[in-house]
Short mmCIF file of C-alpha atoms in Angstrom, two decimals:
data_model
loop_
_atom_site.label_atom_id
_atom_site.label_comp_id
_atom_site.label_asym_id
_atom_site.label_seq_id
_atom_site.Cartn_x
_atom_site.Cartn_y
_atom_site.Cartn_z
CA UNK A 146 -41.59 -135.12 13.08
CA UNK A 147 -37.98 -134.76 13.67
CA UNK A 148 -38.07 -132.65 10.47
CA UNK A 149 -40.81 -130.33 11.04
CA UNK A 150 -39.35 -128.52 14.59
CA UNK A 151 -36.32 -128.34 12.65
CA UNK A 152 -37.29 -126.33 9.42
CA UNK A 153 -39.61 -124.35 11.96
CA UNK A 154 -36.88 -123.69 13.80
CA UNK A 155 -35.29 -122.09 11.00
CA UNK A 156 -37.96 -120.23 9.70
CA UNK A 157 -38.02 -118.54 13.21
CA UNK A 158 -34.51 -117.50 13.32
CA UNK A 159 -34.75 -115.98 9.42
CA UNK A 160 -37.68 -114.01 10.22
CA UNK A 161 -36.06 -112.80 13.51
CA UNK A 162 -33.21 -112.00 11.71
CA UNK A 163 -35.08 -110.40 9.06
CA UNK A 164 -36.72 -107.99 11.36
CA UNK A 165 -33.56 -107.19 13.49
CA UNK A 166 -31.96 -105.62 10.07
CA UNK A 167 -35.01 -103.76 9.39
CA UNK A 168 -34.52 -102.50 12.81
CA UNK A 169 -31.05 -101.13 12.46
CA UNK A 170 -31.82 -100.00 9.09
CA UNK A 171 -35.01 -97.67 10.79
CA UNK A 172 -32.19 -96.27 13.30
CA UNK A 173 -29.83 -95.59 10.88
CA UNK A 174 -32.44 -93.81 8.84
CA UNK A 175 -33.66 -91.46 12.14
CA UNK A 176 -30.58 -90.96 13.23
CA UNK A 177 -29.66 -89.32 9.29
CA UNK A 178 -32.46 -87.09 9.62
CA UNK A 179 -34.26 -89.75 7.16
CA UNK A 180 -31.88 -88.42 3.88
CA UNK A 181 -31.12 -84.57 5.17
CA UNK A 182 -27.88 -83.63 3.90
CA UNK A 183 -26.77 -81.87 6.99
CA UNK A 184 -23.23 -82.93 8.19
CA UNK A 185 -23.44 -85.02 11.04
CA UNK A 186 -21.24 -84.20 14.06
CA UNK A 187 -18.79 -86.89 15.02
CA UNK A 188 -16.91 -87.01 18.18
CA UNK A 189 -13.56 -88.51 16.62
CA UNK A 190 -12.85 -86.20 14.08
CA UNK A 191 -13.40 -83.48 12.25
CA UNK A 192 -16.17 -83.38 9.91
CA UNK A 193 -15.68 -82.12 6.41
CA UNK A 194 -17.77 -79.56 4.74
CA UNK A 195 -18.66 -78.71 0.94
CA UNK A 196 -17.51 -75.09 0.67
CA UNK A 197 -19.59 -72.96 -0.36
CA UNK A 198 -19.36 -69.74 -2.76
CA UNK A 199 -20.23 -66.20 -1.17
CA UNK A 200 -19.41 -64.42 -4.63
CA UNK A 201 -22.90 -63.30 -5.23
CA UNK A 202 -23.23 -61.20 -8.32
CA UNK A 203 -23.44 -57.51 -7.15
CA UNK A 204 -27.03 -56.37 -8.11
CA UNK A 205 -26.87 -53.30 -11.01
CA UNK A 206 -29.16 -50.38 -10.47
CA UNK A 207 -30.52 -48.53 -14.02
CA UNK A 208 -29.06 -44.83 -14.16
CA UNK A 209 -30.35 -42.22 -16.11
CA UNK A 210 -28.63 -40.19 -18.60
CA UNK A 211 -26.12 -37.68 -17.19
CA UNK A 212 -27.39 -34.41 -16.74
CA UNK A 213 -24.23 -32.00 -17.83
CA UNK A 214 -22.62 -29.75 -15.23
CA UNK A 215 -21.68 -26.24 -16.10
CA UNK A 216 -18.26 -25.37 -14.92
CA UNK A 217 -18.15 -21.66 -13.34
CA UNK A 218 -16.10 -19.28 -15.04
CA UNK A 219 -12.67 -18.33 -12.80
CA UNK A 220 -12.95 -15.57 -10.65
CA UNK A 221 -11.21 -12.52 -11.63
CA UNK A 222 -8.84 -11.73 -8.98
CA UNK A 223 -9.25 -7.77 -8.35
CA UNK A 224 -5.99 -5.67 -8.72
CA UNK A 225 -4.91 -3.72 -5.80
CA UNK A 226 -5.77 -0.01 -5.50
CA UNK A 227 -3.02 1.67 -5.86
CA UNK A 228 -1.68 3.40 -2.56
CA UNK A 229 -1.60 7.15 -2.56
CA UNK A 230 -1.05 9.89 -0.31
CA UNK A 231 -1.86 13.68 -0.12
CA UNK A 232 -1.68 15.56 3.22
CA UNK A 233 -0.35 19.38 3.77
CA UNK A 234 2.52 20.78 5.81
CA UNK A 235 2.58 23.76 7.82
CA UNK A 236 4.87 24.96 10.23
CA UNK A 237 5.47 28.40 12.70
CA UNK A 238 1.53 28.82 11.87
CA UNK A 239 0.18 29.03 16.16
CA UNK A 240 -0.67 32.82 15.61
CA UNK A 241 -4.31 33.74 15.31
CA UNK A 242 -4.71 36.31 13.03
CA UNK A 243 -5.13 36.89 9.43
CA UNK A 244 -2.13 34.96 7.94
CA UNK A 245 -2.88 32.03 9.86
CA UNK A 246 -6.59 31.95 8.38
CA UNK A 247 -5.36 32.48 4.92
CA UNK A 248 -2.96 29.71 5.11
CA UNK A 249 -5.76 27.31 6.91
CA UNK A 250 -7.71 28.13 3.62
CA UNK A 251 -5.28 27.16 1.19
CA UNK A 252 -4.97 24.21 3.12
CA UNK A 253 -8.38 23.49 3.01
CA UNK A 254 -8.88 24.05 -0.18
CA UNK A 255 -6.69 20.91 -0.97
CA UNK A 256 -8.62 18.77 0.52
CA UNK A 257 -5.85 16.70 2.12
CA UNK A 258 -5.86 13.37 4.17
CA UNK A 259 -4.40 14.67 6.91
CA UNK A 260 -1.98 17.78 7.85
CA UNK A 261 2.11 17.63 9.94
CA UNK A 262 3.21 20.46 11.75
CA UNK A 263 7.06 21.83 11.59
CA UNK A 264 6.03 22.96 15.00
CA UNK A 265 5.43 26.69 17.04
CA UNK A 266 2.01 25.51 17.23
CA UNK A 267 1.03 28.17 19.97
CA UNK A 268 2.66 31.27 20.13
CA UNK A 269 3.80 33.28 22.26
CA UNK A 270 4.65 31.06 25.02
CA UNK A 271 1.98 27.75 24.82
CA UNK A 272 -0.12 28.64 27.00
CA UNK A 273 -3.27 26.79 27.75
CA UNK A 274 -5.41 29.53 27.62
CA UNK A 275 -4.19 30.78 24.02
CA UNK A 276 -4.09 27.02 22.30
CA UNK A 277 -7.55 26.47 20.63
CA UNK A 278 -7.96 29.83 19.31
CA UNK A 279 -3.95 29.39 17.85
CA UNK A 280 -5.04 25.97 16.48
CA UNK A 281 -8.62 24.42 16.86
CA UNK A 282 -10.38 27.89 15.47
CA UNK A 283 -8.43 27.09 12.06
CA UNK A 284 -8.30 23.04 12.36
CA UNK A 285 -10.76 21.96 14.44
CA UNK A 286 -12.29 19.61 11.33
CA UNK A 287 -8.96 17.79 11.15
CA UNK A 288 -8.92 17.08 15.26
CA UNK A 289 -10.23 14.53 16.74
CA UNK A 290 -14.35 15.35 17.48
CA UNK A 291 -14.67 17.32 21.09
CA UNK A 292 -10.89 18.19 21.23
CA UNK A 293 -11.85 22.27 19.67
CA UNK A 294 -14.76 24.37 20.89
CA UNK A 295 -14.49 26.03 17.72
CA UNK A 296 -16.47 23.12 15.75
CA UNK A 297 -16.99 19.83 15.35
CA UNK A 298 -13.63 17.50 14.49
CA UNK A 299 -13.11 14.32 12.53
CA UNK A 300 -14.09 10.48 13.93
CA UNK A 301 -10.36 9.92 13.92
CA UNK A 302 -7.46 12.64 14.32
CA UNK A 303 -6.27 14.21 10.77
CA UNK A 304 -3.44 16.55 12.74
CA UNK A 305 0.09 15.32 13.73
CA UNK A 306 2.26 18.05 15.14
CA UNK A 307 5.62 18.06 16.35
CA UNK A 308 7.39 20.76 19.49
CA UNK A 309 8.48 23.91 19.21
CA UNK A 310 10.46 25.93 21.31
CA UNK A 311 7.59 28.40 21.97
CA UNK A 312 5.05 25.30 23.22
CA UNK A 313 7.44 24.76 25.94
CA UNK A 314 7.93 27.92 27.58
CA UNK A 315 5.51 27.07 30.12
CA UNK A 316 5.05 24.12 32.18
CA UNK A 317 7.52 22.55 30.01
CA UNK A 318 4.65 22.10 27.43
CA UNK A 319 1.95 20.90 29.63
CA UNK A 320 -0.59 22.49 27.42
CA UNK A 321 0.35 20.54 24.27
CA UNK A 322 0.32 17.40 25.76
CA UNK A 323 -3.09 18.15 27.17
CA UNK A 324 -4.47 19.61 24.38
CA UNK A 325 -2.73 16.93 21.86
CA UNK A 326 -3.56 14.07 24.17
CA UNK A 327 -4.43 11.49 21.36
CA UNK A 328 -0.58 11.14 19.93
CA UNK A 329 0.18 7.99 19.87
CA UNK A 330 3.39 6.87 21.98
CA UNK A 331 5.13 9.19 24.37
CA UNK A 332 3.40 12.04 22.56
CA UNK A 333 7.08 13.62 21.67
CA UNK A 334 8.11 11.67 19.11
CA UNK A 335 6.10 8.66 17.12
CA UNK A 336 5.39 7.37 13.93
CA UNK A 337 2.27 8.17 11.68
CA UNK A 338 1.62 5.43 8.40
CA UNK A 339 -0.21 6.46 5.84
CA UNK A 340 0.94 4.35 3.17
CA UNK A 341 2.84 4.89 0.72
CA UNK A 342 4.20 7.56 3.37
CA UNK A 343 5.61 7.19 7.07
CA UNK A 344 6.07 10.20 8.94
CA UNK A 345 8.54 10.15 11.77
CA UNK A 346 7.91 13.28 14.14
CA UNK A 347 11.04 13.96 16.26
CA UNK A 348 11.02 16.61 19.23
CA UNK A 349 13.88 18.36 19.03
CA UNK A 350 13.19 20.73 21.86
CA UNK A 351 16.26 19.68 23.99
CA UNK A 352 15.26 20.98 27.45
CA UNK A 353 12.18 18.70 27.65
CA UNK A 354 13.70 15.84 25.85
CA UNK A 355 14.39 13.32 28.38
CA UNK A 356 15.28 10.43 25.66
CA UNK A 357 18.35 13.32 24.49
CA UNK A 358 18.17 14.94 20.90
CA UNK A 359 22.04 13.84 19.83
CA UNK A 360 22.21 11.47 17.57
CA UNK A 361 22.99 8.67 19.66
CA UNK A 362 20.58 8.94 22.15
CA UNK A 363 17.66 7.02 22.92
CA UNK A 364 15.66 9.06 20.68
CA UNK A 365 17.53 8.73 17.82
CA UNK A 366 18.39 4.70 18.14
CA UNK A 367 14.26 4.88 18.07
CA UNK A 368 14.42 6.42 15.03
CA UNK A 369 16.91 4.95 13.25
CA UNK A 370 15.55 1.50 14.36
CA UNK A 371 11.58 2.77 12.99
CA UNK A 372 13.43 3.59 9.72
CA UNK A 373 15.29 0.51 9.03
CA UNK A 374 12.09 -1.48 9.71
CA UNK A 375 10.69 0.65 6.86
CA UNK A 376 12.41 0.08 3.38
CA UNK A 377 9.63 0.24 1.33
CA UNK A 378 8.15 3.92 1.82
CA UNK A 379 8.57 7.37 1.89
CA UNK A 380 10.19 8.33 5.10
CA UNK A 381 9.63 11.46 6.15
CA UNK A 382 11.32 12.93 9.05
CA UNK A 383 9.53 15.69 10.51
CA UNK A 384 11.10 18.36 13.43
CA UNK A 385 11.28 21.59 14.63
CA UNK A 386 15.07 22.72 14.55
CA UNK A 387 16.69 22.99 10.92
CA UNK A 388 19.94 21.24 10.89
CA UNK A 389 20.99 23.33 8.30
CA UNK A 390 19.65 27.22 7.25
CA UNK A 391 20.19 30.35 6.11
CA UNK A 392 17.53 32.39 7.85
CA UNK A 393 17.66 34.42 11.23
CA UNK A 394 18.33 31.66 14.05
CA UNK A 395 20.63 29.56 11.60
CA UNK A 396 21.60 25.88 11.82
CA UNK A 397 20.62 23.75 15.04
CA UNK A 398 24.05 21.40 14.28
CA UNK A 399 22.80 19.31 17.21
CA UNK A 400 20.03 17.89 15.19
CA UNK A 401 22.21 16.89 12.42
CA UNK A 402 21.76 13.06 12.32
CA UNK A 403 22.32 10.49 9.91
CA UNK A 404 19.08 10.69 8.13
CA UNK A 405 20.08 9.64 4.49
CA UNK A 406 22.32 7.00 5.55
CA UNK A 407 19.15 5.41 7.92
CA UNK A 408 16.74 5.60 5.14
CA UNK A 409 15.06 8.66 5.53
CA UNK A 410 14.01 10.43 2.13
CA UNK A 411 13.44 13.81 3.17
CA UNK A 412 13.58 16.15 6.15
CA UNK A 413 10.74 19.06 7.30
CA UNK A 414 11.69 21.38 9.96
CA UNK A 415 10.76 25.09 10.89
CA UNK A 416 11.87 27.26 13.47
CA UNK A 417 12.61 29.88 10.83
CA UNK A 418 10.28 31.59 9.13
CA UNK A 419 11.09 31.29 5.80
CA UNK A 420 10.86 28.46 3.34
CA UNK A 421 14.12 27.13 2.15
CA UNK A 422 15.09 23.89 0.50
CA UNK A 423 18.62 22.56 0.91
CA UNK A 424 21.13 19.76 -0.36
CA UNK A 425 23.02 18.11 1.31
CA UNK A 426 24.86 15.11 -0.95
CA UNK A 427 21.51 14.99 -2.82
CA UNK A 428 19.51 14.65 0.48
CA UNK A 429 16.75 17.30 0.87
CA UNK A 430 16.33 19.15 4.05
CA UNK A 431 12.90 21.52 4.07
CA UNK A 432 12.56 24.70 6.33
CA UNK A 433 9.19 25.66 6.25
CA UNK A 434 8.18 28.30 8.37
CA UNK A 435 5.41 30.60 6.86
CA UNK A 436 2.47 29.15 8.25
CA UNK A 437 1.28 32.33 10.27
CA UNK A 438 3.67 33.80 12.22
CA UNK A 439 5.76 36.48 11.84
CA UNK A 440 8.62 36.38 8.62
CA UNK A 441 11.82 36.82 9.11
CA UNK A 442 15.23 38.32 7.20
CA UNK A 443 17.87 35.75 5.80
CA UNK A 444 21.13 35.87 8.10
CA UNK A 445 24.08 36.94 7.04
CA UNK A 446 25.51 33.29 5.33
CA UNK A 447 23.81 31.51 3.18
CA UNK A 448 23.99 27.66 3.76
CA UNK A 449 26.28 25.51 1.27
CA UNK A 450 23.41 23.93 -0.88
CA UNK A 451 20.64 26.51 -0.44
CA UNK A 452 19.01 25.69 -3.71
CA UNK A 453 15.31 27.66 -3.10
CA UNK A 454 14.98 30.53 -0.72
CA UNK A 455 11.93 32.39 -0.12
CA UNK A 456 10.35 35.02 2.60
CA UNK A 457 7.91 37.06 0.88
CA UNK A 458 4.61 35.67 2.14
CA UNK A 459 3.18 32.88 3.97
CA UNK A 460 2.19 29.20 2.80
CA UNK A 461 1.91 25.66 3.14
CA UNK A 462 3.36 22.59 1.63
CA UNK A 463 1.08 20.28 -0.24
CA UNK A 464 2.74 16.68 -0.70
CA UNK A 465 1.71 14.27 -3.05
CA UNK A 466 2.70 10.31 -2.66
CA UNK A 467 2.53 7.30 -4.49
CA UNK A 468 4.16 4.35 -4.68
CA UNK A 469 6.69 5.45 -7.38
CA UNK A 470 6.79 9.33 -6.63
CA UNK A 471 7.05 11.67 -3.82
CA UNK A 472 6.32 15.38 -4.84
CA UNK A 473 6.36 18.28 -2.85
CA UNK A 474 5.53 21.80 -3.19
CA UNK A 475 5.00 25.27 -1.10
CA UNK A 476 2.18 26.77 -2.28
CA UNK A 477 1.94 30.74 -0.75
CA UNK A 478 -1.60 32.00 0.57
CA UNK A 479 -2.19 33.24 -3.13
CA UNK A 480 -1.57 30.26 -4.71
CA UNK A 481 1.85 30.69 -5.99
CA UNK A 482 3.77 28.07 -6.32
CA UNK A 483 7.76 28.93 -5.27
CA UNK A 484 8.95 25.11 -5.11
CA UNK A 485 8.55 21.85 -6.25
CA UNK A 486 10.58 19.24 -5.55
CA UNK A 487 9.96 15.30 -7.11
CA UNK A 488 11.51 12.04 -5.84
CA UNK A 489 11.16 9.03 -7.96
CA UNK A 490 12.44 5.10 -6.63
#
């Protein structure tokens, strides 16, 4: 019997043992996840991880075939117009009266952009009372609308005059600067562009000239500054007192500036009433004077470089500008033509 408990005894403690490892081997299975091949987390190091690839073939979508774009033909670029000029001059025209409405009718008949004024704009003394029948009832169309009664003007002013002695002889010119309102600048002397041409009126009526009329005044350092800032076009210097002449008054020496060397091209003055065309070291200096009042005699001297001298009816000057030529010529009332002169850069 001593046999029996023994074996039995044995037999108990295999089958215990038996069943304890199929006990650990259970727990070791649950705790796995029973085979899942998720990492398990440890708490004394770190765990290590198969990498995986994130290089996931980028997915093609079909295209179509290409439909063909035209290309657009290049824009032409346009050419410039090019610049051009035509306006009239008239000058010692203020007197109503036959002569004056001949001369407004040549004028007219030219069509031009715009007309300048050598000045003696309202004879005999500027009065208020004698200035729109002296200029409106002729040039109303080229004033600015409601300035005449004698018609209706233009949306913007077509008339640039310059002083003459006989618009200041009362008030000191109050009625031109009343009537001629619309000047730009100080109304006595400004600047007109109408490219390829600048005009550069100048008052040369000394007694209401506070800016001076010598030729280093205030005045002139205006005008030779405006000219210097102005290479490229035809300057035109426009006043009422010839430097030079060979008619009744004369010479007015005090207006006898440096135009040439400042870059003017030509000079336009009246005062006498004649046309004349003298020059000076090739410089031009233009007296025209014929525009309706009355003509005078030639004085006594004739000026060194009087080239063209005329007094034996009235006119006008029509000028004619591009970029490349400058002509001018006075035309009289019957359409003769006594002068042309043609600059050329």
């Amino acid at each position: 019997m001593k046999y029996f408990p023994d074996v039995w005894y044995r037999f108990q403690h295999s089958t215990y043992q038996t069943w304890a490892l199929l006990f650990v081997l259970s727990s070791l299975l649950i705790l796995t996840g029973c085979g899942s091949s998720r990492p398990v987390p440890s708490t004394t190091g770190s765990v290590a991880t198969v990498p995986v690839s994130t290089d996931i073939p980028p997915m093609t979508t079909p295209t179509g075939t290409p439909t063909p774009t035209t290309t657009p033909a290049p824009t032409a670029t346009p050419t410039p117009e090019p610049q051009q000029a035509r306006f009239a001059v008239i000058g010692d025209f203020g007197l109503a009266g036959q002569p004056a409405a001949d001369v407004a009718a040549l004028v007219k008949s030219w069509n031009p952009d715009f007309i300048v004024t050598t000045g003696d704009n309202n004879y005999p003394m500027g009065a208020a009372e004698t200035i729109d029948a002296n200029i409106g009832q002729y040039y109303h169309e080229f004033l600015p609308d409601g300035t005449s009664a004698y018609g209706p003007g233009s949306p913007t002013n077509r008339f640039f005059p310059v002083l003459g002695n006989h618009d200041a002889d009362i008030a000191n010119g109050q009625a031109y600067f009343d009537y001629f309102s619309f000047l730009p600048g100080n109304q006595r002397y400004y600047t007109v562009d109408r490219p390829p041409v600048r005009i550069y009126a100048v008052n040369s009526v000394y007694w209401i000239e506070p800016d001076g009329i010598k030729s280093d005044s205030v005045q002139a350092m205006w005008l030779k500054e405006e000219l210097a800032a102005s290479p490229d076009t035809w300057n035109i210097v426009v006043f009422h007192h010839p430097p030079y002449g060979s008619a009744y008054h004369g010479p007015s020496s005090w207006m006898r500036w440096p135009y040439q060397e400042w870059g003017a091209d030509v000079v336009l003055t009246g005062h006498n009433h004649v046309y004349e065309r003298i020059m000076i070291d090739g410089f031009p200096y233009i007296t025209n004077g014929l525009g309706g009042g009355a003509r005078y005699a030639w004085g006594n001297t004739i000026e060194e470089g009087s080239v063209v001298r005329f007094n034996a009816d009235h006119g006008a000057q029509l000028v004619e500008a591009t970029e490349q030529q400058l002509t001018l010529q006075f035309i009289t009332r019957t359409g003769e033509v006594i002068d042309t002169l043609t600059l050329e850069r």
